[in-house]
Coordinates of C-alpha atoms and ligand atoms in Angstrom, one line a residue:
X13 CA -12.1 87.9 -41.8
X14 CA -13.4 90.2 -38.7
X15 CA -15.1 93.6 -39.4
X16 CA -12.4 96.2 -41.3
X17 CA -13.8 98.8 -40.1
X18 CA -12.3 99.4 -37.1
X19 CA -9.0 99.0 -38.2
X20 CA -9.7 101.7 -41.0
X21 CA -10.7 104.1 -38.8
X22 CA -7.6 103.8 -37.3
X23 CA -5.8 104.0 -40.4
X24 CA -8.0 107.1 -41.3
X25 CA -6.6 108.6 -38.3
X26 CA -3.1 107.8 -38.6
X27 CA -3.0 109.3 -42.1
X28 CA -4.5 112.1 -40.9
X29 CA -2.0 112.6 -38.2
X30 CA 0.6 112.9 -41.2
X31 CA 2.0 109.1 -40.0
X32 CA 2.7 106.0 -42.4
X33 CA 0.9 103.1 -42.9
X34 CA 1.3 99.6 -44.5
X35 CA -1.4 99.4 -46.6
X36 CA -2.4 96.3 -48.5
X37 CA -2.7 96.7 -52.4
X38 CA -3.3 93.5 -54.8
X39 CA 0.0 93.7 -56.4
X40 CA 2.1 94.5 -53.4
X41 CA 2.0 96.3 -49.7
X42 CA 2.6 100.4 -50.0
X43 CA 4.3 102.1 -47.4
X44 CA 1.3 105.2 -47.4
X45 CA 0.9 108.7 -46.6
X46 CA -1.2 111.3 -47.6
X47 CA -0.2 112.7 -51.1
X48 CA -0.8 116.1 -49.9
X49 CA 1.3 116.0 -46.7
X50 CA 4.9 116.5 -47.6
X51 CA 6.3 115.7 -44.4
X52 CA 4.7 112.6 -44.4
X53 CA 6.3 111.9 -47.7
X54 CA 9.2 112.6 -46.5
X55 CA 9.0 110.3 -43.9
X56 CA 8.4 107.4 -46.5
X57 CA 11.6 107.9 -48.1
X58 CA 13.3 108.2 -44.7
X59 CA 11.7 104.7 -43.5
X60 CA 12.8 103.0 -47.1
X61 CA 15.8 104.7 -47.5
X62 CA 15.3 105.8 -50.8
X63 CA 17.1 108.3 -52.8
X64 CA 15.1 111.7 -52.8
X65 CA 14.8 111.9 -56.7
X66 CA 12.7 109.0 -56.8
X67 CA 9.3 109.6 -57.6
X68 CA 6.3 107.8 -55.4
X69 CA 2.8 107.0 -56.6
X70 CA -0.2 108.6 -56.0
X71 CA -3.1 106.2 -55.3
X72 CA -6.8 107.3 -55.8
X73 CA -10.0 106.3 -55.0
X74 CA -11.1 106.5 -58.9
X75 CA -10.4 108.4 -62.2
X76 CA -12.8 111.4 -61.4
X77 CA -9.5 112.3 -59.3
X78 CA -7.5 111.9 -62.1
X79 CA -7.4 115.7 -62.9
X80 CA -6.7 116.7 -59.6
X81 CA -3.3 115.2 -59.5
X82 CA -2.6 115.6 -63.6
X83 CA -3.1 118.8 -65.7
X84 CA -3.8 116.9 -68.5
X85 CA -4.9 113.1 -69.3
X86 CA -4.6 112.1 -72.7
X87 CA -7.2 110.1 -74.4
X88 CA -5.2 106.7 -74.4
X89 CA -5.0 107.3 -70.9
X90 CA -8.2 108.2 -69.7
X91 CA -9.2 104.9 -72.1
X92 CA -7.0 102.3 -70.3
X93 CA -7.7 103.7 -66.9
X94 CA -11.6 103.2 -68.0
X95 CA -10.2 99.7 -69.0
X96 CA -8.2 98.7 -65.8
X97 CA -9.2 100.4 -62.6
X98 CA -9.1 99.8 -60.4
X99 CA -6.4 97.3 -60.8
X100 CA -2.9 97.0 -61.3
X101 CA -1.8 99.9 -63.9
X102 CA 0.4 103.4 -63.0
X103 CA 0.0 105.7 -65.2
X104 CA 2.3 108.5 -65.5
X105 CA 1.6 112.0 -66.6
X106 CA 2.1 115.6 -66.5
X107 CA 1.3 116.8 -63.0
X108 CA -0.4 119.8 -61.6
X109 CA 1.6 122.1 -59.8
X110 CA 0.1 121.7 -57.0
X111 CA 1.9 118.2 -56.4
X112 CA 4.4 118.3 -53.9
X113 CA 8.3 117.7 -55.5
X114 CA 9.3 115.4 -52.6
X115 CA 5.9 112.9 -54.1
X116 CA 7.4 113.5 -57.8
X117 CA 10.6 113.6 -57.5
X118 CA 11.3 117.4 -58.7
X119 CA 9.8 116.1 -62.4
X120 CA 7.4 117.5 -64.1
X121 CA 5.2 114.0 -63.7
X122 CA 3.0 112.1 -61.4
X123 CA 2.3 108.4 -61.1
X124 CA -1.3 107.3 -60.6
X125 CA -2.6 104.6 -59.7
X126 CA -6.4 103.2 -58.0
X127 CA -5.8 100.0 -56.9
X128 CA -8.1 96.8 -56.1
X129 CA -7.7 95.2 -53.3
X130 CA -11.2 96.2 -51.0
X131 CA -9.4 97.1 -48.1
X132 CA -7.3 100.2 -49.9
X133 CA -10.2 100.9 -52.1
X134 CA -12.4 101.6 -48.9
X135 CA -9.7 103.6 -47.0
X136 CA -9.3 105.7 -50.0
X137 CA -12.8 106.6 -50.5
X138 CA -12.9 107.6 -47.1
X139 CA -9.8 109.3 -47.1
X140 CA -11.4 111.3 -49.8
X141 CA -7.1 112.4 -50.7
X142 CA -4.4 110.4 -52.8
X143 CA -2.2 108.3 -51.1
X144 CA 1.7 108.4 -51.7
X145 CA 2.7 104.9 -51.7
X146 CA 5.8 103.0 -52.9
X147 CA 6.3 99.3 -51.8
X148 CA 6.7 98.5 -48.0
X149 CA 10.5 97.4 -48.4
X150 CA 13.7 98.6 -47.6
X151 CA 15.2 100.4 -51.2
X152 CA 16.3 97.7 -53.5
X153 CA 14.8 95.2 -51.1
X154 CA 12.2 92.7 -52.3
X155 CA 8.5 93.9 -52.1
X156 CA 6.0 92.7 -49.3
X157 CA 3.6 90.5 -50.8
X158 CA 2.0 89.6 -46.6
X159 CA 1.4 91.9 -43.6
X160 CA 3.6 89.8 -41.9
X161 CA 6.2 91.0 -44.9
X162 CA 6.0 94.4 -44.0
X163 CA 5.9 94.0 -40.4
X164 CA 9.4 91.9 -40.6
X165 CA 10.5 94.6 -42.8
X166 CA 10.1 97.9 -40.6
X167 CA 8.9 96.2 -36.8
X168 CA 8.2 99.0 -34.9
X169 CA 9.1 101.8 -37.2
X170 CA 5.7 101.0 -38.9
X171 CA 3.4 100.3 -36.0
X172 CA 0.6 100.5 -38.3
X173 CA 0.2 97.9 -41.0
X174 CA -3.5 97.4 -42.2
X175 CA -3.6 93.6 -42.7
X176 CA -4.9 92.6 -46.5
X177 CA -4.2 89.1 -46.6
X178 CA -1.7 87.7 -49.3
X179 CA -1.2 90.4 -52.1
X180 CA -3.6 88.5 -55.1
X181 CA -0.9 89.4 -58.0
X182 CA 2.2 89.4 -56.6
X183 CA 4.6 91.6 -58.2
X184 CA 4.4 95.1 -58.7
X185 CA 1.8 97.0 -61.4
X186 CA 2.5 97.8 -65.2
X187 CA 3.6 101.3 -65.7
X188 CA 2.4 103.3 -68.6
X189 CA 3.9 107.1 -69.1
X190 CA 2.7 109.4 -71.2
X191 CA 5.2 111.8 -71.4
X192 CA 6.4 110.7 -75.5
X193 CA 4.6 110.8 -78.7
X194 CA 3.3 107.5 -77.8
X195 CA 2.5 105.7 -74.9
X196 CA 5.7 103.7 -73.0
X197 CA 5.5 100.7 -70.6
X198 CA 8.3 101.4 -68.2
X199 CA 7.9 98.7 -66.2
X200 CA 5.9 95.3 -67.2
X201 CA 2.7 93.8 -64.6
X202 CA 0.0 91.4 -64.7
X203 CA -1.2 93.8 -67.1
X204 CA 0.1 92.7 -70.4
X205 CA 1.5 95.3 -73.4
X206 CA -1.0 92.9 -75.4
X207 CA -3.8 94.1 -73.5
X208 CA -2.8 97.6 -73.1
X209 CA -2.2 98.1 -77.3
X210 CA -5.8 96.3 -77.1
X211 CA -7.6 99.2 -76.0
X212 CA -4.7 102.2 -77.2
X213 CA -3.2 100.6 -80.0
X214 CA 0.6 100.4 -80.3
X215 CA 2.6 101.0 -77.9
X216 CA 6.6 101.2 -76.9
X217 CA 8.2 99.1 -74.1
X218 CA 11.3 99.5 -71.8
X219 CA 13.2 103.0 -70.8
X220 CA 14.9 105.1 -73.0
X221 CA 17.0 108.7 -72.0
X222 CA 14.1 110.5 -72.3
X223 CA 11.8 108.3 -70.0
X224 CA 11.3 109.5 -66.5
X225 CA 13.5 107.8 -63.8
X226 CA 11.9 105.3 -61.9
X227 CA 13.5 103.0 -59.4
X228 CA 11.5 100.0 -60.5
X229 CA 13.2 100.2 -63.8
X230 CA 17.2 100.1 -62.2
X231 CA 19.1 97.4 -63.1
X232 CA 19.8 95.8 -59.8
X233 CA 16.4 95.5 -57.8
X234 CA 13.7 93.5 -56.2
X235 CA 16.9 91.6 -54.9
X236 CA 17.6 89.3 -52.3
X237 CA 20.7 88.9 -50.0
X238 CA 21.7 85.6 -51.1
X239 CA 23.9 85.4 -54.4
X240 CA 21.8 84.2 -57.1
X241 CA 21.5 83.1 -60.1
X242 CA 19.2 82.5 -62.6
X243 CA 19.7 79.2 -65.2
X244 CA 17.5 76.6 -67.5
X245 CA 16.8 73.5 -65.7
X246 CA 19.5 71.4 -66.7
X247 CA 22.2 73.8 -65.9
X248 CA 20.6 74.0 -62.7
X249 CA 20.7 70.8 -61.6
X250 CA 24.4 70.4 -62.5
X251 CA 24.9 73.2 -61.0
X252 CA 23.8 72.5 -58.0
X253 CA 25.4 68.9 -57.8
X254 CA 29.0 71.1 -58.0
X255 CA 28.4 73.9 -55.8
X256 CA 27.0 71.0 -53.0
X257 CA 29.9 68.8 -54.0
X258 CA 31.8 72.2 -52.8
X259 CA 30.2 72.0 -49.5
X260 CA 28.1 75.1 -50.4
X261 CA 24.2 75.2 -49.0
X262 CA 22.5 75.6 -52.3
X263 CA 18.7 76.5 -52.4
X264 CA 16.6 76.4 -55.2
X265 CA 13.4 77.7 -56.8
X266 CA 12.2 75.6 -59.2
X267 CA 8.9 75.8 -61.7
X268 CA 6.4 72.1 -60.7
X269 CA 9.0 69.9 -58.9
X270 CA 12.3 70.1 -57.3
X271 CA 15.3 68.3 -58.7
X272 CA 16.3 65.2 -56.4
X273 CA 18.5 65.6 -53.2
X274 CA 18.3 69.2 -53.0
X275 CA 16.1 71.9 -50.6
X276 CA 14.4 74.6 -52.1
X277 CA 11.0 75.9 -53.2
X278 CA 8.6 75.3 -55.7
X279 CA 6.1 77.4 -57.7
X280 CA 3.5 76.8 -60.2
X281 CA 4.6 76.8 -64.3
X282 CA 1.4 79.3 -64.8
X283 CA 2.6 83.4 -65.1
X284 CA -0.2 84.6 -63.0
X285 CA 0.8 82.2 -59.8
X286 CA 4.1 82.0 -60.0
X287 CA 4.0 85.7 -59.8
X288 CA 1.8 85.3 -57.0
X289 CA 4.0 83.5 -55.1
X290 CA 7.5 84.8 -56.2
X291 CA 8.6 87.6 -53.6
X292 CA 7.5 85.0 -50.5
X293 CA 8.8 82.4 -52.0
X294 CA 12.1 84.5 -52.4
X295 CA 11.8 85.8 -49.0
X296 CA 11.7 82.2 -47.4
X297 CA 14.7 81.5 -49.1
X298 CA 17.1 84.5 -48.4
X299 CA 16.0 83.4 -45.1
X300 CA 16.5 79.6 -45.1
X301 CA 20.3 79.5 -44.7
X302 CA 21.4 79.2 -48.4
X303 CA 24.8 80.6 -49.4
X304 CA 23.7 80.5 -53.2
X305 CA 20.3 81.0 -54.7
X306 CA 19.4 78.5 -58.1
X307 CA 16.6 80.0 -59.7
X308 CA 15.0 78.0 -62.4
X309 CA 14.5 80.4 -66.2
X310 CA 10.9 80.1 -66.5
X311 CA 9.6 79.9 -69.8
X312 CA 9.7 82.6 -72.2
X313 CA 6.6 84.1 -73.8
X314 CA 4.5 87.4 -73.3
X315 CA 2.5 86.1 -69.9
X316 CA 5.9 85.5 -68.2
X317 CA 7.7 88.7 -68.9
X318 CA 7.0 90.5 -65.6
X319 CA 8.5 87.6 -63.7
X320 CA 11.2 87.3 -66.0
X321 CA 12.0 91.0 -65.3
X322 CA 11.6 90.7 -62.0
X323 CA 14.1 87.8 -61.9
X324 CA 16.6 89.5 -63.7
X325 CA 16.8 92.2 -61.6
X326 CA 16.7 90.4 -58.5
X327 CA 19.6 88.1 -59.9
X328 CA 21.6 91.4 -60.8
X329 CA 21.3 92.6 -57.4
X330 CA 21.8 90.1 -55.0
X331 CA 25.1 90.0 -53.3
X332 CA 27.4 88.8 -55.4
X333 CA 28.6 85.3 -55.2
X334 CA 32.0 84.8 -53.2
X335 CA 34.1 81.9 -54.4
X336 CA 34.7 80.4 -50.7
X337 CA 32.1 77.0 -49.7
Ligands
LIG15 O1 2.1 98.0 -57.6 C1 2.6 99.0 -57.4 O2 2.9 99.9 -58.2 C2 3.0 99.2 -55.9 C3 1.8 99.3 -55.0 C4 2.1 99.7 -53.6 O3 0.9 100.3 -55.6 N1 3.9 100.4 -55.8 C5 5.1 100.4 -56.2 O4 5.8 101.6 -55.9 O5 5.7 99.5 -56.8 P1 7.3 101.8 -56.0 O6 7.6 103.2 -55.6 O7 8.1 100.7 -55.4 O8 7.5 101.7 -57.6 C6 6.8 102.7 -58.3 C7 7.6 103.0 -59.5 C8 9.0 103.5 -59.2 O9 9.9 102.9 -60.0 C9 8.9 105.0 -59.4 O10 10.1 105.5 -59.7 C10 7.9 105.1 -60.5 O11 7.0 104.1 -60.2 N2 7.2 106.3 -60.5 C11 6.4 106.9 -59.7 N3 6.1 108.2 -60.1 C12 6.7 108.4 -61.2 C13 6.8 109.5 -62.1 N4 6.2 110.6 -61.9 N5 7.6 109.3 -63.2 C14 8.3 108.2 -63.4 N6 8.2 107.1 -62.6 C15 7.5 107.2 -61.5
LIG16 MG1 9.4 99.3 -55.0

């Protein structure tokens, strides 16, 4: 790869200007501003399109920041952030008042996160501030696992997009909030609850009415255009044998090897890579000139259930499914 230095420093400036940025992370791109800027917050929701009661993330450089951003950081959390970071973990918790409503949503709760990938890790530490960041998509839109992602996704609107490679994990990072008696996972990641109740003991999993809102945890997201829909393997393959029998152009994304006589994608039967290759892999496809989307269940166990998630929700909001070929 040539020298990143350059193109930080351009970065540097451009977040210092108050302007957004795609910025690489290892489970997905951000669309970044400085945390402490609420105009250029503002202008991240403006760009995605997002409803202004959704909360962003703060990324850091490290936990030493932690306390800058939270008034107070339980225990647990302080232990799995000693665990995972930087990596793919949020963790949510009560914010200082000094945090700017349009970056929390008007709640009384920050998301933070210090993520991985080189590139953002040395951008932060020279940024020396947080980073507001949500995904680099449109709202509801599939998250940008390339530079190229993002750049299709915004052109011009985002001049700036710091390239990163292909995002390692693929889908976006576990979120823990510590707003209960115990801690919750809000939304599952590479990070598993098996590993998180490893270093905090038990946890609970999945939102309930008191958990804060998060848009990563709506029912219809992460969603292509297509119509699609998620079945086992067999009911696939008849499947798509009708709808082609209709005349309709079926695509499929299928776990080792496609079924015969049909186009479509393929990704690996192991959690960690399918998830690495699940948003491009959906992205090629919403863009291949399918009228229906076949999505093959993968299998069920703990490893799989951020994809599964991710699945559901993308089947749940993809257009839906018009009965004419
Ligand atoms: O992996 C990731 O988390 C990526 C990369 C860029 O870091 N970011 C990401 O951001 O997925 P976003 O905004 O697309 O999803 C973050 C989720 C949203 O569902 C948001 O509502 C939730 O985190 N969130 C952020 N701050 C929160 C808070 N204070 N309380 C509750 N949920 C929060
Ligand atoms: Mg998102």
């Amino acid at each position: 790869m040539s020298d990143p230095a350059p193109a930080i420093a351009e970065a540097l400036d451009a977040l210092r200007r108050g302007e957004v940025i795609g910025l690489p992370t290892e489970t997905v791109y951000g669309l970044a501003a400085d945390a402490s800027n609420a105009d250029a917050v503002r202008r991240i929701f403006a760009l995605k399109g997002r409803p202004a009661d959704h909360p962003v993330i703060v990324h850091i450089a490290d936990a030493s920041a932690l306390r800058r951003w939270a008034r107070s950081v339980p225990a647990p959390a302080q232990a799995l952030a000693a665990a995972f970071w930087p990596g793919p973990l949020t963790l949510i918790l009560p914010r200082q008042s000094s945090v700017a409503d349009v970056v929390t949503g008007g709640q009384d709760t920050v998301g933070l996160r210090c993520p991985s990938h080189p590139l953002a890790l040395c951008l932060l530490r020279e940024f020396g501030g947080g980073l507001a960041a949500p995904s680099a998509n449109r709202f509801g839109h599939i998250s940008p696992t390339s530079a190229e992602h993002v750049r299709a996704e915004f052109g011009d609107d985002v001049p700036l997009v710091l390239d990163g490679g292909d995002c390692e994990v693929g889908i976006e990072s576990t979120i823990v909030a510590f707003t209960g008696s115990r801690p919750r996972i809000l939304r599952p990641g590479r990070i598993t609850r098996a590993e998180i109740e490893a270093v905090v003991g038990t946890v609970d999993a999945g939102v309930d009415s008191g958990s804060p809102r998060a848009s990563g945890t709506l029912e219809a997201h992460y969603a292509p255009r297509t119509p699609m829909l998620l079945l086992a393997r067999a009911a696939l393959e008849v499947e798509a044998r009708q709808q082609a029998a209709l005349g309709k152009r079926v695509r499929v994304l299928a776990l080792d090897a496609l079924p015969a006589n049909v186009q479509g994608l393929v990704l690996p039967a192991r959690a960690a890579d399918y998830a690495h290759g699940l948003y491009a892999a959906m992205r090629a496809l919403d863009e291949g000139g399918g009228q229906l989307l076949l999505v093959e269940r993968p299998p069920a166990g703990p490893g799989w259930l951020a994809v599964q998630d991710r699945l559901r929700r993308a089947a749940a909001g993809a257009e839906p499914g018009d009965d004419s070929p």
